[in-house]
GROMACS .gro file of C-alpha atoms in nm:
model
  364
    1MET     CA    1  13.926  14.323  10.169
    2ARG     CA    2  13.827  13.958  10.222
    3TYR     CA    3  13.599  14.065  10.507
    4TYR     CA    4  13.486  14.399  10.365
    5ASP     CA    5  13.125  14.481  10.447
    6GLY     CA    6  13.101  14.840  10.325
    7TYR     CA    7  13.276  15.014  10.615
    8GLY     CA    8  13.633  15.140  10.632
    9ALA     CA    9  13.902  15.126  10.368
   10ILE     CA   10  14.266  15.051  10.305
   11ILE     CA   11  14.461  15.376  10.321
   12VAL     CA   12  14.808  15.408  10.169
   13GLN     CA   13  15.004  15.692  10.328
   14MET     CA   14  15.267  15.882  10.133
   15ASN     CA   15  15.544  16.089  10.285
   16VAL     CA   16  15.798  16.286  10.085
   17GLU     CA   17  16.014  15.982  10.004
   18ASP     CA   18  15.712  15.776   9.898
   19THR     CA   19  15.618  16.053   9.656
   20ARG     CA   20  15.970  16.070   9.512
   21ASN     CA   21  15.995  15.693   9.476
   22GLY     CA   22  15.674  15.643   9.277
   23VAL     CA   23  15.448  15.482   9.539
   24ALA     CA   24  15.135  15.651   9.400
   25GLU     CA   25  15.205  15.530   9.047
   26TYR     CA   26  15.271  15.176   9.171
   27VAL     CA   27  14.953  15.164   9.380
   28ALA     CA   28  14.743  15.311   9.096
   29GLU     CA   29  14.868  15.050   8.850
   30LYS     CA   30  14.835  14.756   9.090
   31TYR     CA   31  14.516  14.840   9.280
   32GLY     CA   32  14.341  15.120   9.094
   33ASP     CA   33  14.079  15.294   9.306
   34LYS     CA   34  14.048  15.013   9.563
   35VAL     CA   35  14.246  15.217   9.813
   36ILE     CA   36  14.243  15.569   9.955
   37LEU     CA   37  14.563  15.766   9.909
   38GLU     CA   38  14.672  15.981  10.204
   39LEU     CA   39  14.919  16.264  10.161
   40LYS     CA   40  15.132  16.354  10.463
   41TRP     CA   41  15.282  16.690  10.543
   42GLY     CA   42  15.631  16.667  10.684
   43GLN     CA   43  15.823  16.354  10.779
   44GLY     CA   44  15.550  16.106  10.856
   45ALA     CA   45  15.309  16.342  11.023
   46LYS     CA   46  15.559  16.511  11.255
   47ASN     CA   47  15.907  16.660  11.219
   48ILE     CA   48  16.070  16.393  11.433
   49GLY     CA   49  16.414  16.230  11.428
   50GLY     CA   50  16.516  15.892  11.290
   51GLU     CA   51  16.213  15.691  11.188
   52ILE     CA   52  16.355  15.341  11.208
   53GLU     CA   53  16.677  15.168  11.306
   54VAL     CA   54  16.851  14.954  11.046
   55THR     CA   55  17.095  14.687  11.163
   56SER     CA   56  17.224  14.587  10.818
   57LEU     CA   57  17.500  14.782  10.643
   58GLU     CA   58  17.378  14.656  10.305
   59TYR     CA   59  17.021  14.769  10.371
   60ALA     CA   60  17.136  15.106  10.503
   61THR     CA   61  17.334  15.157  10.182
   62PHE     CA   62  17.031  15.055   9.974
   63LEU     CA   63  16.814  15.313  10.155
   64LYS     CA   64  17.067  15.589  10.094
   65LYS     CA   65  17.074  15.508   9.723
   66ARG     CA   66  16.693  15.531   9.728
   67GLY     CA   67  16.721  15.891   9.850
   68TYR     CA   68  16.671  15.855  10.223
   69LEU     CA   69  16.897  16.036  10.467
   70VAL     CA   70  17.087  15.772  10.663
   71ASP     CA   71  17.287  15.849  10.977
   72PRO     CA   72  17.572  15.768  11.002
   73ASP     CA   73  17.653  15.764  10.632
   74PRO     CA   74  17.690  15.394  10.536
   75GLU     CA   75  17.901  15.483  10.234
   76LYS     CA   76  18.185  15.635  10.436
   77PRO     CA   77  18.483  15.396  10.475
   78GLU     CA   78  18.530  15.486  10.842
   79VAL     CA   79  18.163  15.410  10.911
   80GLN     CA   80  18.192  15.076  10.734
   81GLU     CA   81  18.502  14.997  10.941
   82GLY     CA   82  18.323  15.097  11.261
   83PHE     CA   83  18.030  14.871  11.173
   84LYS     CA   84  18.267  14.583  11.095
   85ARG     CA   85  18.440  14.622  11.434
   86GLY     CA   86  18.113  14.656  11.627
   87SER     CA   87  18.137  15.017  11.744
   88ILE     CA   88  17.847  15.108  11.510
   89LYS     CA   89  17.554  14.870  11.551
   90HIS     CA   90  17.270  15.041  11.369
   91PHE     CA   91  17.174  15.325  11.133
   92ALA     CA   92  16.886  15.572  11.155
   93ARG     CA   93  16.671  15.630  10.849
   94HIS     CA   94  16.526  15.979  10.800
   95SER     CA   95  16.279  16.120  10.548
   96ARG     CA   96  16.299  16.471  10.410
   97LEU     CA   97  16.069  16.750  10.515
   98GLY     CA   98  15.818  16.867  10.258
   99TYR     CA   99  15.777  17.217  10.119
  100THR     CA  100  16.116  17.334  10.246
  101ASN     CA  101  16.193  17.467   9.898
  102LEU     CA  102  15.889  17.698   9.901
  103ASN     CA  103  15.875  18.048  10.046
  104THR     CA  104  15.521  18.176  10.009
  105TYR     CA  105  15.160  18.078  10.073
  106ALA     CA  106  15.090  18.089   9.699
  107GLN     CA  107  15.374  17.847   9.623
  108VAL     CA  108  15.258  17.595   9.882
  109HIS     CA  109  14.898  17.627   9.759
  110ASP     CA  110  14.992  17.574   9.394
  111GLU     CA  111  15.218  17.276   9.464
  112PHE     CA  112  14.957  17.108   9.680
  113MET     CA  113  14.681  17.155   9.421
  114THR     CA  114  14.911  17.030   9.147
  115SER     CA  115  14.986  16.717   9.352
  116VAL     CA  116  14.616  16.645   9.414
  117ASN     CA  117  14.529  16.697   9.047
  118TYR     CA  118  14.808  16.461   8.946
  119LEU     CA  119  14.679  16.191   9.181
  120ARG     CA  120  14.328  16.231   9.042
  121LYS     CA  121  14.465  16.184   8.690
  122LEU     CA  122  14.624  15.860   8.808
  123GLY     CA  123  14.274  15.742   8.895
  124PHE     CA  124  14.246  15.805   9.270
  125LYS     CA  125  13.894  15.922   9.351
  126ARG     CA  126  13.945  15.929   9.727
  127ILE     CA  127  14.233  16.133   9.870
  128SER     CA  128  14.300  16.248  10.226
  129LEU     CA  129  14.559  16.462  10.402
  130LYS     CA  130  14.734  16.386  10.733
  131THR     CA  131  14.906  16.665  10.926
  132GLY     CA  132  15.094  16.677  11.254
  133SER     CA  133  15.098  16.915  11.549
  134TYR     CA  134  15.225  17.215  11.358
  135GLY     CA  135  15.156  17.584  11.415
  136MET     CA  136  14.848  17.782  11.328
  137GLU     CA  137  14.961  17.890  10.980
  138ALA     CA  138  15.008  17.529  10.866
  139LEU     CA  139  14.678  17.429  11.029
  140ALA     CA  140  14.489  17.701  10.844
  141MET     CA  141  14.649  17.602  10.514
  142ALA     CA  142  14.568  17.235  10.571
  143ILE     CA  143  14.199  17.308  10.634
  144LYS     CA  144  14.168  17.555  10.347
  145PHE     CA  145  14.362  17.352  10.090
  146ALA     CA  146  14.191  17.022  10.179
  147SER     CA  147  13.851  17.189  10.155
  148GLU     CA  148  13.931  17.365   9.829
  149ALA     CA  149  14.070  17.046   9.672
  150ASP     CA  150  13.755  16.850   9.769
  151LEU     CA  151  13.952  16.596   9.968
  152ASP     CA  152  13.756  16.326  10.148
  153LEU     CA  153  13.924  16.369  10.485
  154LEU     CA  154  14.172  16.582  10.679
  155THR     CA  155  14.338  16.427  10.986
  156MET     CA  156  14.506  16.655  11.241
  157ASP     CA  157  14.738  16.467  11.476
  158GLY     CA  158  14.819  16.643  11.803
  159SER     CA  159  15.121  16.599  12.028
  160GLY     CA  160  14.944  16.356  12.257
  161GLY     CA  161  15.005  16.075  12.009
  162GLY     CA  162  15.286  15.897  11.833
  163THR     CA  163  15.365  15.541  11.731
  164GLY     CA  164  15.678  15.332  11.775
  165MET     CA  165  15.896  15.565  11.570
  166SER     CA  166  15.813  15.872  11.778
  167PRO     CA  167  16.063  15.966  12.050
  168TRP     CA  168  15.917  16.014  12.399
  169ASN     CA  169  16.056  16.367  12.403
  170MET     CA  170  15.846  16.451  12.100
  171MET     CA  171  15.528  16.305  12.244
  172GLU     CA  172  15.577  16.483  12.574
  173SER     CA  173  15.695  16.829  12.477
  174TRP     CA  174  15.704  16.905  12.104
  175GLY     CA  175  15.448  17.084  11.890
  176VAL     CA  176  15.091  17.179  11.980
  177PRO     CA  177  14.901  16.972  12.239
  178SER     CA  178  14.601  16.791  12.093
  179ILE     CA  179  14.322  16.984  12.267
  180LEU     CA  180  14.467  17.322  12.161
  181LEU     CA  181  14.527  17.209  11.803
  182HIS     CA  182  14.178  17.064  11.773
  183ALA     CA  183  14.011  17.367  11.931
  184LYS     CA  184  14.180  17.589  11.673
  185ALA     CA  185  14.081  17.349  11.394
  186HIS     CA  186  13.716  17.394  11.492
  187GLU     CA  187  13.758  17.772  11.510
  188TYR     CA  188  13.917  17.788  11.165
  189ALA     CA  189  13.661  17.552  11.011
  190THR     CA  190  13.380  17.768  11.151
  191ARG     CA  191  13.545  18.078  11.005
  192LEU     CA  192  13.562  17.912  10.663
  193ALA     CA  193  13.201  17.794  10.681
  194ALA     CA  194  13.083  18.144  10.777
  195ARG     CA  195  13.216  18.265  10.442
  196GLY     CA  196  12.998  18.007  10.267
  197LYS     CA  197  13.292  17.780  10.187
  198ARG     CA  198  13.289  17.401  10.194
  199VAL     CA  199  13.467  17.252  10.495
  200VAL     CA  200  13.641  16.918  10.452
  201ASP     CA  201  13.538  16.632  10.684
  202MET     CA  202  13.789  16.631  10.967
  203SER     CA  203  13.945  16.363  11.186
  204PHE     CA  204  14.117  16.429  11.518
  205ALA     CA  205  14.413  16.220  11.636
  206GLY     CA  206  14.666  16.248  11.917
  207GLY     CA  207  14.662  16.024  12.223
  208PHE     CA  208  14.301  15.899  12.214
  209ALA     CA  209  14.245  15.575  12.403
  210LYS     CA  210  13.908  15.589  12.583
  211CYS     CA  211  13.545  15.615  12.483
  212SER     CA  212  13.518  15.941  12.681
  213ASN     CA  213  13.808  16.083  12.473
  214ILE     CA  214  13.619  15.994  12.156
  215PHE     CA  215  13.294  16.152  12.274
  216LYS     CA  216  13.458  16.476  12.387
  217ALA     CA  217  13.663  16.512  12.069
  218LEU     CA  218  13.364  16.452  11.841
  219ALA     CA  219  13.166  16.703  12.045
  220MET     CA  220  13.436  16.970  12.042
  221GLY     CA  221  13.489  16.936  11.667
  222SER     CA  222  13.119  16.920  11.582
  223PRO     CA  223  12.982  16.942  11.317
  224TYR     CA  224  13.300  16.911  11.112
  225THR     CA  225  13.476  16.624  11.292
  226LYS     CA  226  13.346  16.288  11.169
  227LEU     CA  227  13.622  16.050  11.283
  228ILE     CA  228  13.865  15.989  11.566
  229CYS     CA  229  14.198  15.840  11.457
  230MET     CA  230  14.372  15.604  11.700
  231GLY     CA  231  14.721  15.457  11.673
  232ARG     CA  232  14.893  15.335  11.989
  233ALA     CA  233  14.562  15.248  12.157
  234MET     CA  234  14.492  14.998  11.878
  235MET     CA  235  14.850  14.874  11.853
  236ILE     CA  236  14.866  14.771  12.219
  237PRO     CA  237  14.597  14.496  12.201
  238GLY     CA  238  14.741  14.400  11.863
  239PHE     CA  239  15.085  14.335  12.015
  240LEU     CA  240  14.924  14.170  12.317
  241GLY     CA  241  14.738  13.929  12.089
  242SER     CA  242  15.062  13.851  11.903
  243ASN     CA  243  15.238  13.769  12.230
  244ILE     CA  244  14.952  13.542  12.337
  245GLU     CA  245  14.952  13.369  11.997
  246GLY     CA  246  15.326  13.310  12.023
  247VAL     CA  247  15.276  13.127  12.353
  248LEU     CA  248  14.972  12.922  12.254
  249TYR     CA  249  15.118  12.834  11.911
  250PRO     CA  250  15.501  12.832  11.941
  251ASP     CA  251  15.541  12.746  11.571
  252ARG     CA  252  15.385  13.086  11.485
  253ARG     CA  253  15.587  13.289  11.736
  254GLU     CA  254  15.847  13.417  11.493
  255LYS     CA  255  15.591  13.496  11.223
  256VAL     CA  256  15.373  13.705  11.455
  257HIS     CA  257  15.673  13.855  11.640
  258GLY     CA  258  15.566  13.713  11.975
  259ASN     CA  259  15.789  13.799  12.270
  260TRP     CA  260  15.654  13.574  12.547
  261ASP     CA  261  15.759  13.222  12.650
  262LYS     CA  262  15.456  13.177  12.875
  263LEU     CA  263  15.136  13.359  12.961
  264PRO     CA  264  15.175  13.610  13.244
  265ALA     CA  265  14.943  13.568  13.542
  266GLY     CA  266  14.732  13.865  13.433
  267VAL     CA  267  14.641  13.682  13.112
  268ALA     CA  268  14.649  13.320  13.232
  269ARG     CA  269  14.375  13.389  13.488
  270TYR     CA  270  14.131  13.421  13.198
  271GLY     CA  271  14.218  13.083  13.048
  272GLN     CA  272  14.457  12.886  12.830
  273THR     CA  273  14.282  12.898  12.491
  274PRO     CA  274  14.192  13.184  12.256
  275GLU     CA  275  13.823  13.114  12.313
  276GLU     CA  276  13.869  13.164  12.688
  277ILE     CA  277  14.107  13.460  12.678
  278PHE     CA  278  13.939  13.678  12.414
  279ALA     CA  279  13.587  13.785  12.507
  280CYS     CA  280  13.502  13.863  12.143
  281TYR     CA  281  13.651  13.550  11.987
  282GLN     CA  282  13.306  13.414  11.897
  283ASP     CA  283  13.206  13.749  11.744
  284VAL     CA  284  13.502  13.741  11.508
  285GLN     CA  285  13.433  13.376  11.428
  286LYS     CA  286  13.072  13.460  11.339
  287LYS     CA  287  13.203  13.731  11.107
  288VAL     CA  288  13.460  13.526  10.915
  289GLY     CA  289  13.350  13.166  10.974
  290GLN     CA  290  13.499  12.889  11.185
  291GLU     CA  291  13.730  12.761  10.913
  292GLU     CA  292  13.870  13.107  10.836
  293MET     CA  293  13.958  13.173  11.201
  294LYS     CA  294  14.284  12.985  11.158
  295ASN     CA  295  14.394  13.262  10.918
  296VAL     CA  296  14.303  13.547  11.153
  297PRO     CA  297  14.592  13.647  11.385
  298LEU     CA  298  14.505  13.684  11.751
  299GLY     CA  299  14.638  14.040  11.734
  300ALA     CA  300  14.340  14.120  11.513
  301VAL     CA  301  14.107  13.953  11.762
  302GLY     CA  302  14.260  14.168  12.036
  303ILE     CA  303  14.196  14.485  11.836
  304TRP     CA  304  13.837  14.373  11.777
  305CYS     CA  305  13.792  14.334  12.154
  306LEU     CA  306  13.912  14.690  12.218
  307VAL     CA  307  13.685  14.832  11.948
  308ASP     CA  308  13.392  14.642  12.099
  309LYS     CA  309  13.473  14.791  12.441
  310LEU     CA  310  13.504  15.144  12.298
  311SER     CA  311  13.177  15.102  12.107
  312ALA     CA  312  12.986  14.998  12.418
  313GLY     CA  313  13.132  15.283  12.621
  314LEU     CA  314  13.056  15.540  12.352
  315GLN     CA  315  12.699  15.411  12.321
  316GLN     CA  316  12.653  15.449  12.697
  317LEU     CA  317  12.780  15.809  12.692
  318MET     CA  318  12.561  15.892  12.394
  319ALA     CA  319  12.255  15.740  12.561
  320GLY     CA  320  12.327  15.949  12.871
  321ALA     CA  321  12.338  16.260  12.654
  322ARG     CA  322  12.023  16.143  12.470
  323LYS     CA  323  12.206  16.136  12.139
  324PHE     CA  324  12.152  15.819  11.937
  325GLU     CA  325  12.346  15.897  11.619
  326LEU     CA  326  12.708  16.012  11.602
  327ASP     CA  327  12.620  16.318  11.394
  328GLN     CA  328  12.386  16.435  11.671
  329ILE     CA  329  12.674  16.488  11.916
  330SER     CA  330  12.736  16.862  11.957
  331ARG     CA  331  12.945  17.107  12.156
  332ASN     CA  332  12.644  17.151  12.387
  333ASP     CA  333  12.705  16.800  12.521
  334ILE     CA  334  13.030  16.888  12.700
  335ALA     CA  335  13.155  17.150  12.945
  336SER     CA  336  13.498  17.282  13.040
  337GLY     CA  337  13.644  17.166  13.370
  338ASN     CA  338  13.850  17.483  13.422
  339ARG     CA  339  13.859  17.841  13.301
  340GLU     CA  340  14.171  17.795  13.090
  341THR     CA  341  14.003  17.517  12.892
  342GLU     CA  342  13.698  17.739  12.851
  343ARG     CA  343  13.913  18.023  12.718
  344GLU     CA  344  14.107  17.804  12.473
  345THR     CA  345  13.822  17.589  12.341
  346GLY     CA  346  13.516  17.813  12.362
  347ILE     CA  347  13.335  17.538  12.556
  348PRO     CA  348  13.150  17.700  12.853
  349PHE     CA  349  13.269  17.633  13.209
  350ILE     CA  350  13.068  17.362  13.382
  351THR     CA  351  12.883  17.587  13.631
  352ASP     CA  352  12.797  17.840  13.358
  353VAL     CA  353  12.610  17.579  13.154
  354MET     CA  354  12.235  17.649  13.202
  355ASP     CA  355  12.318  17.884  13.490
  356GLU     CA  356  12.076  18.149  13.367
  357THR     CA  357  11.800  17.888  13.332
  358ALA     CA  358  11.867  17.774  13.689
  359LYS     CA  359  11.839  18.131  13.821
  360LYS     CA  360  11.508  18.184  13.641
  361ILE     CA  361  11.372  17.875  13.815
  362LEU     CA  362  11.473  18.018  14.154
  363ASP     CA  363  11.314  18.355  14.074
  364MET     CA  364  10.978  18.217  13.959
   0.00000   0.00000   0.00000
């Protein structure tokens, strides 16, 4: 918030365990309405395996007492003995799945609305919902419930994504692929709007990394999709910046979790100082001031550089499409590259776009 200029926000996500352990109440008391609260359906956003590895028996026991599912059970004597002797080296922490105690649409609807109303009574004016790559029933409920509850945002995360706690198997072959999930989200939102109902602002997530990805996703979800959510794509330059900082400033290496002893050739060819390596270093410095730059980690500078690159690329694509505001991007600005994509998304095949107009020109 030190650098806040009216854009963005701090979002506190809540999974099932966070809800049970009073995170919302804590945040409301400590920060009031300075943050956005984001509900999450399922473990994190996806029904994956162990979220994190814990290497301390004491901490694993603490997590179990907090209500988490810990595997193997750190309270079993044989597990404790195995850990002591070195055959067990870590524990996996799991969160519970939400709504598993409910059997009907009405029950899920009522519990969700009750949860949102409770959060509003705590003082949260801005609430969002994050969902994973679930099936069509859950997708429809997410869109309808979020719209009915007047949420500020609904994020739908497809199977193309996943952060450090997502197994490769999940990212490669579980759930609904991003393009199919997002195509259905647009279809369902359109169906809701046709009945005169409000449609919540939507955000698409799931493997986005390029400016062309952003343009196509905003176009396909138009006019309901207002944001593209990116995870790994932003984390990569963040980690890269941390590694560079650890080399240039060895005394900070442990603090920023740097993993390099020296700059690799691919980085060193740009220079040996932050000002030389990071193309946007001066932009960040202009934003925060020269004195404050010592408090800004180079991982943040790396993320800034990627956002700058994505912004320039997106502006170029928009200029090519003659669209100069994000809300002007529409489904007419893209075409399907194959017939299967056309069938699943409703976006016309590339040679069908303006085909009738072309034939009229030939027949004049």
